Structures are given as C-alpha cells and as structure tokens.
Short mmCIF file of C-alpha atoms and ligand atoms in Angstrom, two decimals:
data_model
loop_
_atom_site.label_atom_id
_atom_site.label_comp_id
_atom_site.label_asym_id
_atom_site.label_seq_id
_atom_site.Cartn_x
_atom_site.Cartn_y
_atom_site.Cartn_z
CA UNK A 1 0.00 0.00 0.00
CA UNK A 2 1.39 3.46 -0.94
CA UNK A 3 1.83 5.99 1.84
CA UNK A 4 -1.03 8.03 0.36
CA UNK A 5 -3.35 5.03 0.39
CA UNK A 6 -2.22 4.24 3.90
CA UNK A 7 -3.05 7.79 5.02
CA UNK A 8 -6.46 7.59 3.39
CA UNK A 9 -7.26 4.28 5.01
CA UNK A 10 -6.22 5.66 8.42
CA UNK A 11 -8.44 8.69 7.92
CA UNK A 12 -11.38 6.49 6.96
CA UNK A 13 -10.84 4.31 10.02
CA UNK A 14 -10.62 7.43 12.23
CA UNK A 15 -13.82 8.77 10.73
CA UNK A 16 -15.62 5.49 11.34
CA UNK A 17 -14.44 5.36 14.94
CA UNK A 18 -15.45 8.98 15.31
CA UNK A 19 -18.89 8.31 13.81
CA UNK A 20 -19.46 5.23 16.00
CA UNK A 21 -18.46 7.12 19.14
CA UNK A 22 -20.64 10.08 18.32
CA UNK A 23 -23.54 7.85 17.36
CA UNK A 24 -23.33 5.92 20.60
CA UNK A 25 -23.13 9.09 22.69
CA UNK A 26 -26.03 10.78 20.86
CA UNK A 27 -28.23 7.68 20.96
CA UNK A 28 -28.15 7.74 24.77
CA UNK A 29 -29.99 11.05 24.56
CA UNK A 30 -32.16 10.37 21.50
CA UNK A 31 -30.27 12.94 19.43
CA UNK A 32 -28.63 10.65 16.83
CA UNK A 33 -30.66 12.28 14.02
CA UNK A 34 -27.98 15.00 13.82
CA UNK A 35 -25.71 12.44 12.10
CA UNK A 36 -28.20 11.48 9.40
CA UNK A 37 -26.30 13.33 6.64
CA UNK A 38 -22.85 12.29 7.94
CA UNK A 39 -21.92 10.11 4.97
CA UNK A 40 -22.49 13.05 2.60
CA UNK A 41 -20.27 15.46 4.54
CA UNK A 42 -16.67 16.12 3.64
CA UNK A 43 -14.06 15.65 6.32
CA UNK A 44 -13.96 19.37 7.18
CA UNK A 45 -17.72 19.38 7.71
CA UNK A 46 -17.50 16.18 9.75
CA UNK A 47 -14.88 17.64 12.03
CA UNK A 48 -16.85 20.91 12.43
CA UNK A 49 -19.93 18.97 13.46
CA UNK A 50 -17.85 16.82 15.81
CA UNK A 51 -16.40 19.97 17.40
CA UNK A 52 -19.86 21.46 17.88
CA UNK A 53 -21.18 18.26 19.44
CA UNK A 54 -18.27 17.89 21.80
CA UNK A 55 -18.93 21.43 23.08
CA UNK A 56 -22.42 20.43 24.22
CA UNK A 57 -23.27 18.90 27.56
CA UNK A 58 -25.89 16.44 26.33
CA UNK A 59 -26.86 15.34 29.83
CA UNK A 60 -27.49 18.95 30.86
CA UNK A 61 -29.45 19.56 27.67
CA UNK A 62 -31.58 16.47 28.33
CA UNK A 63 -32.46 17.70 31.79
CA UNK A 64 -33.34 21.14 30.41
CA UNK A 65 -35.52 19.57 27.75
CA UNK A 66 -37.23 17.47 30.42
CA UNK A 67 -37.76 20.58 32.53
CA UNK A 68 -35.98 19.04 35.51
CA UNK A 69 -34.74 22.46 36.55
CA UNK A 70 -38.17 24.09 36.47
CA UNK A 71 -39.27 23.64 40.02
CA UNK A 72 -39.42 27.25 41.24
CA UNK A 73 -42.74 28.09 42.85
CA UNK A 74 -42.96 31.71 41.75
CA UNK A 75 -46.26 32.23 43.58
CA UNK A 76 -44.62 31.33 46.89
CA UNK A 77 -41.51 33.34 46.02
CA UNK A 78 -43.60 36.38 45.15
CA UNK A 79 -45.50 36.15 48.45
CA UNK A 80 -42.19 36.46 50.30
CA UNK A 81 -40.94 39.27 48.05
CA UNK A 82 -40.58 42.85 49.25
CA UNK A 83 -38.86 46.06 48.13
CA UNK A 84 -35.10 45.67 47.78
CA UNK A 85 -32.60 47.83 49.70
CA UNK A 86 -32.39 50.87 47.46
CA UNK A 87 -31.57 54.49 47.15
CA UNK A 88 -34.51 56.16 45.48
CA UNK A 89 -34.37 58.76 42.72
CA UNK A 90 -34.97 61.55 45.26
CA UNK A 91 -31.89 60.43 47.22
CA UNK A 92 -33.84 58.82 50.08
CA UNK A 93 -33.08 55.34 51.36
CA UNK A 94 -29.34 55.65 51.99
CA UNK A 95 -27.23 56.99 54.86
CA UNK A 96 -25.29 59.14 52.42
CA UNK A 97 -26.36 61.85 50.03
CA UNK A 98 -26.28 61.75 46.22
CA UNK A 99 -23.55 64.41 46.34
CA UNK A 100 -21.40 62.23 48.59
CA UNK A 101 -22.01 59.30 46.27
CA UNK A 102 -21.03 61.34 43.23
CA UNK A 103 -17.82 62.52 44.86
CA UNK A 104 -16.95 58.98 45.86
CA UNK A 105 -17.61 57.74 42.34
CA UNK A 106 -15.56 60.55 40.81
CA UNK A 107 -12.66 59.60 43.04
CA UNK A 108 -12.85 55.99 41.87
CA UNK A 109 -12.86 57.14 38.24
CA UNK A 110 -9.87 59.43 38.77
CA UNK A 111 -8.04 56.55 40.47
CA UNK A 112 -8.55 54.39 37.39
CA UNK A 113 -10.65 51.80 39.25
CA UNK A 114 -13.26 51.33 36.51
CA UNK A 115 -13.55 49.14 33.44
CA UNK A 116 -16.56 49.00 31.10
CA UNK A 117 -18.43 46.04 29.63
CA UNK A 118 -20.97 46.28 26.81
CA UNK A 119 -22.83 43.13 25.91
CA UNK A 120 -23.62 43.06 22.22
CA UNK A 121 -23.94 39.40 21.39
CA UNK A 122 -27.73 39.20 21.07
CA UNK A 123 -29.27 38.32 17.72
CA UNK A 124 -31.72 41.24 17.87
CA UNK A 125 -34.45 39.15 16.25
CA UNK A 126 -37.28 41.46 17.32
CA UNK A 127 -35.66 44.56 15.85
CA UNK A 128 -35.14 42.85 12.50
CA UNK A 129 -32.01 44.87 11.67
CA UNK A 130 -29.61 42.91 9.47
CA UNK A 131 -26.43 44.05 11.23
CA UNK A 132 -25.35 43.83 14.86
CA UNK A 133 -27.66 45.99 16.96
CA UNK A 134 -24.72 48.12 18.10
CA UNK A 135 -24.47 49.39 14.51
CA UNK A 136 -28.06 50.65 14.52
CA UNK A 137 -28.18 54.42 13.79
CA UNK A 138 -30.02 55.70 16.84
CA UNK A 139 -28.92 59.37 16.95
CA UNK A 140 -32.14 61.28 16.24
CA UNK A 141 -30.26 64.07 14.46
CA UNK A 142 -26.69 62.80 14.09
CA UNK A 143 -27.56 59.28 12.96
CA UNK A 144 -24.79 58.04 15.28
CA UNK A 145 -24.87 54.33 16.01
CA UNK A 146 -25.45 52.77 19.42
CA UNK A 147 -21.74 51.86 19.53
CA UNK A 148 -20.86 55.51 18.82
CA UNK A 149 -23.12 56.66 21.65
CA UNK A 150 -21.19 54.55 24.14
CA UNK A 151 -17.75 55.24 22.71
CA UNK A 152 -18.39 58.99 22.88
CA UNK A 153 -19.68 58.65 26.40
CA UNK A 154 -16.63 56.70 27.50
CA UNK A 155 -14.25 59.16 25.86
CA UNK A 156 -16.08 62.00 27.61
CA UNK A 157 -15.72 60.27 30.99
CA UNK A 158 -12.02 59.61 30.29
CA UNK A 159 -11.49 63.24 29.45
CA UNK A 160 -13.44 64.58 32.41
CA UNK A 161 -11.76 62.39 35.02
CA UNK A 162 -8.35 61.95 33.43
CA UNK A 163 -8.68 58.16 33.28
CA UNK A 164 -8.38 55.43 30.65
CA UNK A 165 -11.30 53.07 31.00
CA UNK A 166 -10.76 49.80 29.12
CA UNK A 167 -13.81 48.76 27.11
CA UNK A 168 -14.68 45.08 26.89
CA UNK A 169 -17.31 44.35 24.22
CA UNK A 170 -18.99 40.96 24.19
CA UNK A 171 -20.07 39.65 20.80
CA UNK A 172 -21.31 36.28 19.60
CA UNK A 173 -21.02 34.22 16.42
CA UNK A 174 -23.96 36.29 15.18
CA UNK A 175 -22.29 39.68 15.69
CA UNK A 176 -18.54 39.18 16.08
CA UNK A 177 -17.14 39.61 12.58
CA UNK A 178 -19.24 42.60 11.63
CA UNK A 179 -18.58 44.30 14.95
CA UNK A 180 -14.82 43.86 14.56
CA UNK A 181 -14.94 45.14 10.98
CA UNK A 182 -17.01 48.12 12.04
CA UNK A 183 -14.60 49.16 14.78
CA UNK A 184 -11.59 48.60 12.53
CA UNK A 185 -13.11 50.64 9.70
CA UNK A 186 -13.94 53.51 12.05
CA UNK A 187 -10.67 53.88 13.94
CA UNK A 188 -12.19 52.11 16.93
CA UNK A 189 -14.56 55.06 17.30
CA UNK A 190 -11.73 56.96 18.95
CA UNK A 191 -10.97 54.35 21.62
CA UNK A 192 -7.24 53.59 21.84
CA UNK A 193 -6.61 50.09 20.43
CA UNK A 194 -4.91 49.01 23.66
CA UNK A 195 -8.07 49.84 25.62
CA UNK A 196 -10.53 47.95 23.42
CA UNK A 197 -11.22 44.22 23.68
CA UNK A 198 -13.82 42.46 21.60
CA UNK A 199 -14.51 38.94 22.81
CA UNK A 200 -16.99 36.24 21.91
CA UNK A 201 -19.50 34.56 24.19
CA UNK A 202 -20.40 30.86 24.23
CA UNK A 203 -23.23 29.09 22.47
CA UNK A 204 -26.19 26.88 23.31
CA UNK A 205 -28.06 24.66 20.90
CA UNK A 206 -31.68 25.36 20.00
CA UNK A 207 -34.09 22.44 20.17
CA UNK A 208 -37.41 21.74 18.51
CA UNK A 209 -39.99 23.10 20.95
CA UNK A 210 -42.32 20.13 20.53
CA UNK A 211 -39.86 17.22 20.57
CA UNK A 212 -36.72 18.53 22.28
CA UNK A 213 -34.61 17.32 19.34
CA UNK A 214 -31.54 19.32 18.41
CA UNK A 215 -32.20 21.56 15.42
CA UNK A 216 -29.76 21.63 12.52
CA UNK A 217 -28.91 24.85 10.72
CA UNK A 218 -27.53 22.87 7.79
CA UNK A 219 -26.68 19.23 7.18
CA UNK A 220 -23.31 19.79 8.84
CA UNK A 221 -24.06 22.33 11.55
CA UNK A 222 -26.27 22.55 14.60
CA UNK A 223 -28.55 25.56 15.11
CA UNK A 224 -26.55 27.31 17.81
CA UNK A 225 -27.41 30.59 19.54
CA UNK A 226 -25.54 32.82 21.98
CA UNK A 227 -25.84 31.49 25.54
CA UNK A 228 -27.44 34.65 26.97
CA UNK A 229 -25.90 37.64 28.74
CA UNK A 230 -25.36 35.33 31.69
CA UNK A 231 -22.50 33.96 29.58
CA UNK A 232 -20.61 37.22 30.14
CA UNK A 233 -18.66 36.11 33.21
CA UNK A 234 -17.33 32.88 31.67
CA UNK A 235 -16.54 34.68 28.43
CA UNK A 236 -14.78 37.57 30.22
CA UNK A 237 -12.76 35.01 32.11
CA UNK A 238 -12.09 32.79 29.10
CA UNK A 239 -10.77 35.63 26.93
CA UNK A 240 -8.46 36.87 29.67
CA UNK A 241 -10.35 40.13 30.17
CA UNK A 242 -10.83 39.60 33.92
CA UNK A 243 -7.09 39.03 34.24
CA UNK A 244 -6.37 42.07 32.08
CA UNK A 245 -8.64 44.23 34.23
CA UNK A 246 -6.92 43.00 37.39
CA UNK A 247 -3.52 43.76 35.89
CA UNK A 248 -4.62 47.32 35.19
CA UNK A 249 -5.73 47.81 38.79
CA UNK A 250 -9.41 47.85 37.84
CA UNK A 251 -11.64 47.16 40.82
CA UNK A 252 -15.12 47.51 39.36
CA UNK A 253 -16.73 46.75 36.02
CA UNK A 254 -19.62 48.89 34.78
CA UNK A 255 -21.96 46.74 32.67
CA UNK A 256 -24.53 47.86 30.14
CA UNK A 257 -26.41 46.30 27.25
CA UNK A 258 -25.91 47.68 23.78
CA UNK A 259 -29.58 48.40 23.21
CA UNK A 260 -30.18 51.29 25.62
CA UNK A 261 -28.74 54.55 24.27
CA UNK A 262 -29.49 56.33 27.55
CA UNK A 263 -27.55 53.81 29.65
CA UNK A 264 -25.30 55.63 32.13
CA UNK A 265 -22.04 53.87 31.38
CA UNK A 266 -19.54 54.66 34.15
CA UNK A 267 -21.76 57.25 35.82
CA UNK A 268 -20.05 58.59 38.97
CA UNK A 269 -23.12 58.73 41.21
CA UNK A 270 -24.05 55.12 40.51
CA UNK A 271 -20.45 54.04 41.11
CA UNK A 272 -20.42 55.99 44.37
CA UNK A 273 -23.62 54.36 45.64
CA UNK A 274 -22.14 50.97 44.81
CA UNK A 275 -19.01 51.76 46.79
CA UNK A 276 -20.74 53.37 49.75
CA UNK A 277 -23.09 50.40 50.08
CA UNK A 278 -20.01 48.10 50.03
CA UNK A 279 -21.93 46.14 47.47
CA UNK A 280 -20.49 43.41 45.25
CA UNK A 281 -23.18 43.93 42.63
CA UNK A 282 -25.33 47.01 42.24
CA UNK A 283 -28.15 47.31 39.80
CA UNK A 284 -29.82 50.41 38.46
CA UNK A 285 -33.60 50.31 38.22
CA UNK A 286 -36.51 52.51 37.26
CA UNK A 287 -39.90 52.74 38.87
CA UNK A 288 -42.31 50.54 36.94
CA UNK A 289 -44.85 52.59 34.97
CA UNK A 290 -47.61 50.11 35.77
CA UNK A 291 -47.81 46.92 37.86
CA UNK A 292 -47.49 44.42 35.03
CA UNK A 293 -44.96 46.31 32.91
CA UNK A 294 -42.78 43.89 30.92
CA UNK A 295 -39.58 44.37 32.90
CA UNK A 296 -37.88 42.14 35.45
CA UNK A 297 -38.93 42.92 39.03
CA UNK A 298 -36.02 43.58 41.35
CA UNK A 299 -37.11 42.32 44.78
CA UNK A 300 -35.83 41.11 48.11
CA UNK A 301 -36.64 37.49 49.00
CA UNK A 302 -35.33 35.84 52.18
CA UNK A 303 -32.68 38.54 52.52
CA UNK A 304 -31.41 38.21 48.95
CA UNK A 305 -31.87 40.66 46.12
CA UNK A 306 -33.11 38.92 43.02
CA UNK A 307 -35.10 39.44 39.87
CA UNK A 308 -38.43 37.85 39.16
CA UNK A 309 -39.29 38.08 35.47
CA UNK A 310 -42.60 39.82 34.71
CA UNK A 311 -43.81 36.60 33.10
CA UNK A 312 -43.21 34.67 36.33
CA UNK A 313 -44.76 37.22 38.70
CA UNK A 314 -48.37 36.44 39.63
CA UNK A 315 -50.68 39.38 38.94
CA UNK A 316 -51.76 39.65 42.59
CA UNK A 317 -48.14 40.15 43.68
CA UNK A 318 -47.48 42.60 40.83
CA UNK A 319 -50.48 44.68 41.84
CA UNK A 320 -49.96 44.68 45.63
CA UNK A 321 -49.64 48.18 47.03
CA UNK A 322 -48.62 49.90 50.25
CA UNK A 323 -51.20 51.88 52.23
CA UNK A 324 -50.29 55.03 50.31
CA UNK A 325 -51.15 53.28 47.05
CA UNK A 326 -47.54 52.92 45.86
CA UNK A 327 -46.48 49.59 44.37
CA UNK A 328 -44.77 47.14 46.71
CA UNK A 329 -42.71 45.68 43.91
CA UNK A 330 -41.83 48.91 42.18
CA UNK A 331 -38.29 48.32 40.91
CA UNK A 332 -37.95 47.52 37.21
CA UNK A 333 -34.70 46.07 35.89
CA UNK A 334 -32.94 48.11 33.17
CA UNK A 335 -29.88 45.85 32.98
CA UNK A 336 -27.29 48.40 34.10
CA UNK A 337 -25.03 46.82 36.70
CA UNK A 338 -21.80 47.42 38.57
CA UNK A 339 -19.67 44.46 39.61
CA UNK A 340 -16.71 44.21 41.90
CA UNK A 341 -13.95 42.54 39.95
CA UNK A 342 -13.18 40.37 43.00
CA UNK A 343 -16.76 39.17 42.99
CA UNK A 344 -16.65 38.20 39.31
CA UNK A 345 -13.37 36.38 39.81
CA UNK A 346 -14.84 34.52 42.75
CA UNK A 347 -17.97 33.41 40.89
CA UNK A 348 -16.41 32.36 37.58
CA UNK A 349 -17.06 28.71 38.44
CA UNK A 350 -20.51 29.39 39.85
CA UNK A 351 -21.52 31.43 36.78
CA UNK A 352 -21.43 28.18 34.84
CA UNK A 353 -24.17 26.86 37.07
CA UNK A 354 -26.54 29.81 36.79
CA UNK A 355 -30.00 28.61 35.81
CA UNK A 356 -31.09 28.58 32.20
CA UNK A 357 -34.17 30.48 31.08
CA UNK A 358 -36.22 29.37 28.10
CA UNK A 359 -37.41 31.43 25.15
CA UNK A 360 -39.70 30.29 22.37
CA UNK A 361 -38.29 31.67 19.09
CA UNK A 362 -38.43 31.26 15.33
CA UNK A 363 -35.33 29.34 14.31
CA UNK A 364 -34.78 28.32 10.66
CA UNK A 365 -33.78 24.67 10.45
CA UNK A 366 -32.70 22.00 8.04
CA UNK A 367 -35.27 19.21 7.69
CA UNK A 368 -34.70 15.44 7.25
CA UNK A 369 -34.23 15.89 3.50
CA UNK A 370 -31.59 18.54 4.05
CA UNK A 371 -33.90 21.41 3.00
CA UNK A 372 -33.85 24.71 4.92
CA UNK A 373 -37.22 25.56 6.48
CA UNK A 374 -38.03 29.09 7.63
CA UNK A 375 -40.83 28.77 10.18
CA UNK A 376 -43.68 31.28 10.22
CA UNK A 377 -44.32 30.71 13.92
CA UNK A 378 -41.98 30.16 16.88
CA UNK A 379 -40.78 26.56 16.60
CA UNK A 380 -37.75 26.34 18.84
CA UNK A 381 -36.73 26.56 22.46
CA UNK A 382 -33.56 28.52 23.15
CA UNK A 383 -31.80 28.34 26.48
CA UNK A 384 -30.12 31.43 27.92
CA UNK A 385 -28.42 32.39 31.14
CA UNK A 386 -29.14 35.83 32.58
CA UNK A 387 -26.49 37.98 34.22
CA UNK A 388 -28.88 39.21 36.90
CA UNK A 389 -29.01 35.73 38.41
CA UNK A 390 -25.72 36.72 40.04
CA UNK A 391 -27.58 39.14 42.33
CA UNK A 392 -28.57 36.58 45.00
CA UNK A 393 -24.99 35.41 45.40
CA UNK A 394 -23.52 38.92 45.72
CA UNK A 395 -22.81 40.30 49.17
CA UNK A 396 -24.73 43.49 50.00
CA UNK A 397 -26.37 43.60 46.58
CA UNK A 398 -27.77 47.08 46.21
CA UNK A 399 -30.30 48.91 44.04
CA UNK A 400 -30.18 52.47 42.74
CA UNK A 401 -33.25 54.07 41.23
CA UNK A 402 -32.98 56.46 38.33
CA UNK A 403 -35.67 58.19 36.32
CA UNK A 404 -36.63 56.31 33.16
CA UNK A 405 -36.62 59.58 31.21
CA UNK A 406 -32.91 59.94 32.01
CA UNK A 407 -31.66 56.38 31.86
CA UNK A 408 -33.84 53.98 29.92
CA UNK A 409 -34.81 53.98 26.24
CA UNK A 410 -34.47 50.39 25.05
CA UNK A 411 -34.35 49.50 21.37
CA UNK A 412 -35.99 46.08 21.22
CA UNK A 413 -38.76 46.08 18.61
CA UNK A 414 -39.09 47.30 15.03
CA UNK A 415 -40.90 50.61 14.45
CA UNK A 416 -44.61 50.08 14.46
CA UNK A 417 -44.63 48.15 17.73
CA UNK A 418 -46.13 49.90 20.73
CA UNK A 419 -43.00 50.28 22.83
CA UNK A 420 -39.23 50.04 22.87
CA UNK A 421 -38.69 50.85 19.20
CA UNK A 422 -36.04 53.02 17.49
CA UNK A 423 -38.66 55.78 17.26
CA UNK A 424 -39.55 55.67 20.96
CA UNK A 425 -35.84 55.65 21.86
CA UNK A 426 -35.10 58.61 19.56
CA UNK A 427 -37.99 60.53 21.08
CA UNK A 428 -36.67 59.82 24.57
CA UNK A 429 -33.24 61.16 23.58
CA UNK A 430 -34.73 64.30 22.05
CA UNK A 431 -37.02 64.89 25.06
CA UNK A 432 -34.13 64.53 27.51
CA UNK A 433 -31.77 66.76 25.55
CA UNK A 434 -34.48 69.36 24.95
CA UNK A 435 -35.03 69.44 28.69
CA UNK A 436 -31.28 69.93 29.30
CA UNK A 437 -31.09 72.77 26.77
CA UNK A 438 -34.14 74.46 28.27
CA UNK A 439 -32.64 74.14 31.74
CA UNK A 440 -29.54 75.79 30.34
CA UNK A 441 -31.63 78.73 29.19
CA UNK A 442 -32.15 77.91 25.52
CA UNK A 443 -35.53 77.99 23.88
CA UNK A 444 -36.22 74.99 21.66
CA UNK A 445 -39.18 75.32 19.30
CA UNK A 446 -41.85 72.64 19.41
CA UNK A 447 -41.22 69.76 17.04
CA UNK A 448 -37.52 70.59 16.70
CA UNK A 449 -35.19 67.62 17.17
CA UNK A 450 -32.14 68.19 19.32
CA UNK A 451 -29.32 65.88 20.30
CA UNK A 452 -26.25 66.44 22.46
CA UNK A 453 -23.02 64.52 22.19
CA UNK A 454 -21.79 63.41 25.65
CA UNK A 455 -18.44 64.95 24.83
CA UNK A 456 -20.19 68.31 25.12
CA UNK A 457 -22.23 67.38 28.20
CA UNK A 458 -22.59 64.18 30.17
CA UNK A 459 -25.35 65.71 32.24
CA UNK A 460 -27.40 68.86 32.39
CA UNK A 461 -25.03 70.67 34.76
CA UNK A 462 -22.22 70.43 32.19
CA UNK A 463 -24.14 72.69 29.79
CA UNK A 464 -24.45 76.25 31.04
CA UNK A 465 -20.73 76.85 31.05
CA UNK A 466 -20.55 75.96 27.40
CA UNK A 467 -23.67 77.16 25.65
CA UNK A 468 -24.73 80.79 25.35
CA UNK A 469 -28.15 81.28 26.91
CA UNK A 470 -31.26 82.90 25.44
CA UNK A 471 -30.60 81.30 22.06
CA UNK A 472 -33.60 80.10 20.13
CA UNK A 473 -33.32 76.76 18.40
CA UNK A 474 -35.75 76.63 15.50
CA UNK A 475 -34.23 73.90 13.33
CA UNK A 476 -33.07 70.38 14.13
CA UNK A 477 -29.64 70.60 15.75
CA UNK A 478 -26.92 68.21 16.79
CA UNK A 479 -24.71 69.69 19.48
CA UNK A 480 -21.33 68.11 18.98
CA UNK A 481 -18.16 69.11 20.78
CA UNK A 482 -18.64 72.66 19.49
CA UNK A 483 -20.95 75.33 20.85
CA UNK A 484 -22.53 75.63 17.42
CA UNK A 485 -22.85 72.93 14.80
P1 UTP B 501 -32.17 40.73 24.57
O1 UTP B 501 -32.48 39.68 25.55
O2 UTP B 501 -33.10 41.86 24.47
O3 UTP B 501 -31.95 40.04 23.18
O4 UTP B 501 -30.71 41.24 24.88
P2 UTP B 501 -31.59 40.62 21.75
O5 UTP B 501 -30.75 39.61 21.10
O6 UTP B 501 -31.00 41.99 21.78
O7 UTP B 501 -32.97 40.72 21.02
P3 UTP B 501 -34.05 39.58 20.64
O8 UTP B 501 -34.57 39.03 21.93
O9 UTP B 501 -33.38 38.56 19.77
O10 UTP B 501 -35.06 40.39 19.89
C1 UTP B 501 -30.43 42.24 25.79
C2 UTP B 501 -28.98 42.61 25.65
O11 UTP B 501 -28.16 41.50 25.96
C3 UTP B 501 -27.30 41.20 24.88
C4 UTP B 501 -27.93 41.84 23.66
O12 UTP B 501 -26.95 42.12 22.68
C5 UTP B 501 -28.55 43.08 24.26
O13 UTP B 501 -27.56 44.06 24.44
N1 UTP B 501 -27.20 39.74 24.75
C6 UTP B 501 -28.30 38.98 24.77
C7 UTP B 501 -25.95 39.18 24.59
O14 UTP B 501 -24.93 39.89 24.56
N2 UTP B 501 -25.88 37.84 24.46
C8 UTP B 501 -26.95 37.04 24.48
O15 UTP B 501 -26.80 35.82 24.36
C9 UTP B 501 -28.20 37.63 24.64
#
C-alpha cells in the first residue's frame, strides 16, 4: 500500500471510529438524528460537526428539555418578596447623600478603578435589523450608532476624570465579525486600540420546541445561539479580560447592554452608591410605569436581592400596594449593573451553574431531506443564562433608582410596535436633551429635534458653562463638541 493510500485508510478508520463514538453518545440522549447526513459530509464538515457536538453537555441539555430544573414556585416566592434595599431617585433610602455618592464615584474614576463592559452578542431578532444591533443608527439628528453613543460617552468620561477606562465588548457568532470590521473601519470610534477588547461569548443549541430534538442549521451544523448575557462572566474570564482588568488595577466593572442609548455607562453617582453600600453587585432600576410592565422585578426574598421576570410574577403580587397606594414591587430592571472585579473572579465557576431560562423563538432549520425551512411561527426553544441571576450570590447587593426619562430607552422592537422601538428611543433622547437645553436657558421650538453629544455634556449641569443662553433653536440641531454645529 502506498503511503497516500495508507493515510487515506487511516483517515477512513478514524472517521468510522469517530462516527461510531458520536452515534453511541447521541443515541443515549435520543439525538442521533444529527448524524443522518454524515456520509455526505466532507471531512472538514464532519470535524466541524464533531467539534460542535463535543462542546455540548448532552446530559445537561436532556435535563433542560425534560424541565428538571423548572421547580421554582414563583407564587410562593412572590409572596415572600418585598422592596429591595435601594436608594430612590430623590436620594432617600441611603445613609449618604447623592452628592457624597457622586464625589466617591468621581474619586474611583480618577483613580482608574473602573472598566466597562458592553454586551452586544444578542441576535436582535425582534428589531429585525440585518447588522449587529450596536451598529443601529439611533442618533435622532446625528444618525450616530449605538456603539458611537457609548464610545463617545466613554471618551467623555475619560477626558473629564483623566482616566483610561478599558472597554470590553462581548459579541457572539452572530455579531462578532461585523462588529470587529465596524470598529476597525472607524478607527475604533476613537478608543485607543490598547483599551478595546472584543470577545466572543459561548453558544447553546436550540431544540425543537415540541420534541426537544436538536435543530440543525444545515446538514453539517447545529442551530446554535448565543448562551445569553449570563454567559458574560465565563466569556470575560475565558478571553483573559478579567485578568487584564486586574492587571490594570481595575476594581469595578460597569456593565450595560448595547440596546439602551441612555444607559449611564460609568456614571459617577451610581459608582459611588455601589461603593458606599459596600456592594459586590449594584443594579440600576426605574420605577415601573404600571404593575405588570414587561420588565424584570427587582425584589428582596429571604434577605437576597433577586429578579423575578414579569412573566413569572403572579398578577396579585405585581399589583400589591402599600397603604399610600404605591407599588410594593416597584423596581424595574434596566440591565445596568456594577460588579466588583473580585466578585466576578470569585464566581467564575458558579456562573457556569446559573440557571437557564427558556425562550420560544423562530429558528430556521434543516429538515430530514436537508432542505432549509423558515418557520412562520416560533418553533424552537432557546436556552439562555441571565447575568442578573448573580444578584442573589452577591454580598450586600444594592439597588439604585434612576428616572426612566434619564436612563432607559431600550431598542428592542421594530418601528410600528407599541413600545421600545427606534422611534420611541429617539424621542426619549430628544425629550431629555431638549429638557437639558431648556434648563440651560435655551428655547427649543416645538417639534424641533435636538441631540447632544456626551463629549459636550454628560449631564445637564455640564451645559451652562458651554452654551450661550437665550438662544432660540428653530431647526433640528446636533450639538457636537462645538458650541454651534
Ligand atoms: P435581549 O435579551 O433583548 O436580546 O438582549 P436581543 O438579542 O437583543 O434581542 P431579541 O430578543 O433577539 O429580539 C439584551 C442585551 O443582551 C445582549 C444583547 O446584545 C442586548 O444588548 N445579549 C443577549 C448578549 O450579549 N448575548 C446574548 O446571548 C443575549
């Protein structure tokens, strides 16, 4: 036998062994259908599929499919739930004042204690935008993208406090390449290359909602999705970002999601509250607009701060009020968190055992004949971990209320939906910035769109020094780093 023939025969034997092993392992869990096109795959495709399968914990998946983890009695939990320890938007609820908190936070920024994390790995299916959501042009006048909003904000904070905040951006298979290309093509949006890290999160397979069978995206690839923002800790650890932050002397990571242009990334007052409460994880919330609003409820249960999803909260608990008529469970999650780096390093192992949450979604799949099917209705269960499930294991977890008009304008749905669309977010930005300009003495005509770059003002009190008062604004205007633009 020639050496070439010998090599070929070895490869074929390896492939057969590989196939038999995989088949045996998959059969234990009733998932052997994923190998039905094996004999038609080339060796590259076979090894890709093998790699995907070996990254999956089939036993864990089987228990998720069987719902073995779903034993939380949310009714009972909700009955024990009360308001979490919080500083309210008017400054009440803490032993320190908002001014003290701000000064404390400013000190931490000047000392270089902060790093920033933006999670941008979601598939953004509801928005229906064909690029990563971070590239969505959200600036109502400027057309700046969500990524630009946060980059400008970070640069403004760096400039104001003389610090260099490293930015860690989490992507996924769905968003990684385009995000990298976008930053590279735009000079990293002004962020020094040595302070920018783009890293990818893990994946979870999607299963057929009716049968629990693994869905295939093609004959040689599973339908995989990002593993949820709860995958952030493992991914930060895996890519070396936690170690990098520690090496830089970072003590706290400010976390936001890419889809809220009003998110206060590295805001001094929030940082200060976190520090003064000696909290390991602090979460910013807004007062719910109505009892059953579709936001997570931040509550205290058995001494632990945690979030009960709106879908899990019984209506009676959602509607319960104090004697003065105010809601008992008032705190709505906006997914802005601060973490102690020590805490994240301590829970790296535990983060892998956070619970999975289920979502019913439309996932295109390859059928038995190898044809791609695009479902009209949700057909698949996706499993995701949520970052807020770290709250109950954080010491002194703390809650800081902000006003929704100042801190929360999520971009979730396509225009036309009732809430959380690009149009509602743009309106919120214009309303807030109009209010700032009016406070600063300018007169903005009705219907005029205004937008302020954070490099000109991070908050209303930054404005008067810079903008001449008594001006009338009668056309749409983007206030950049100049007084006039
Ligand atoms: P959502 O849960 O709203 O998901 O993510 P999404 O992907 O943006 O949108 P839909 O549900 O498909 O319509 C909230 C934030 O968490 C990030 C998203 O990028 C967004 O910033 N995220 C979500 C991740 O980074 N990874 C994930 O696996 C899920």
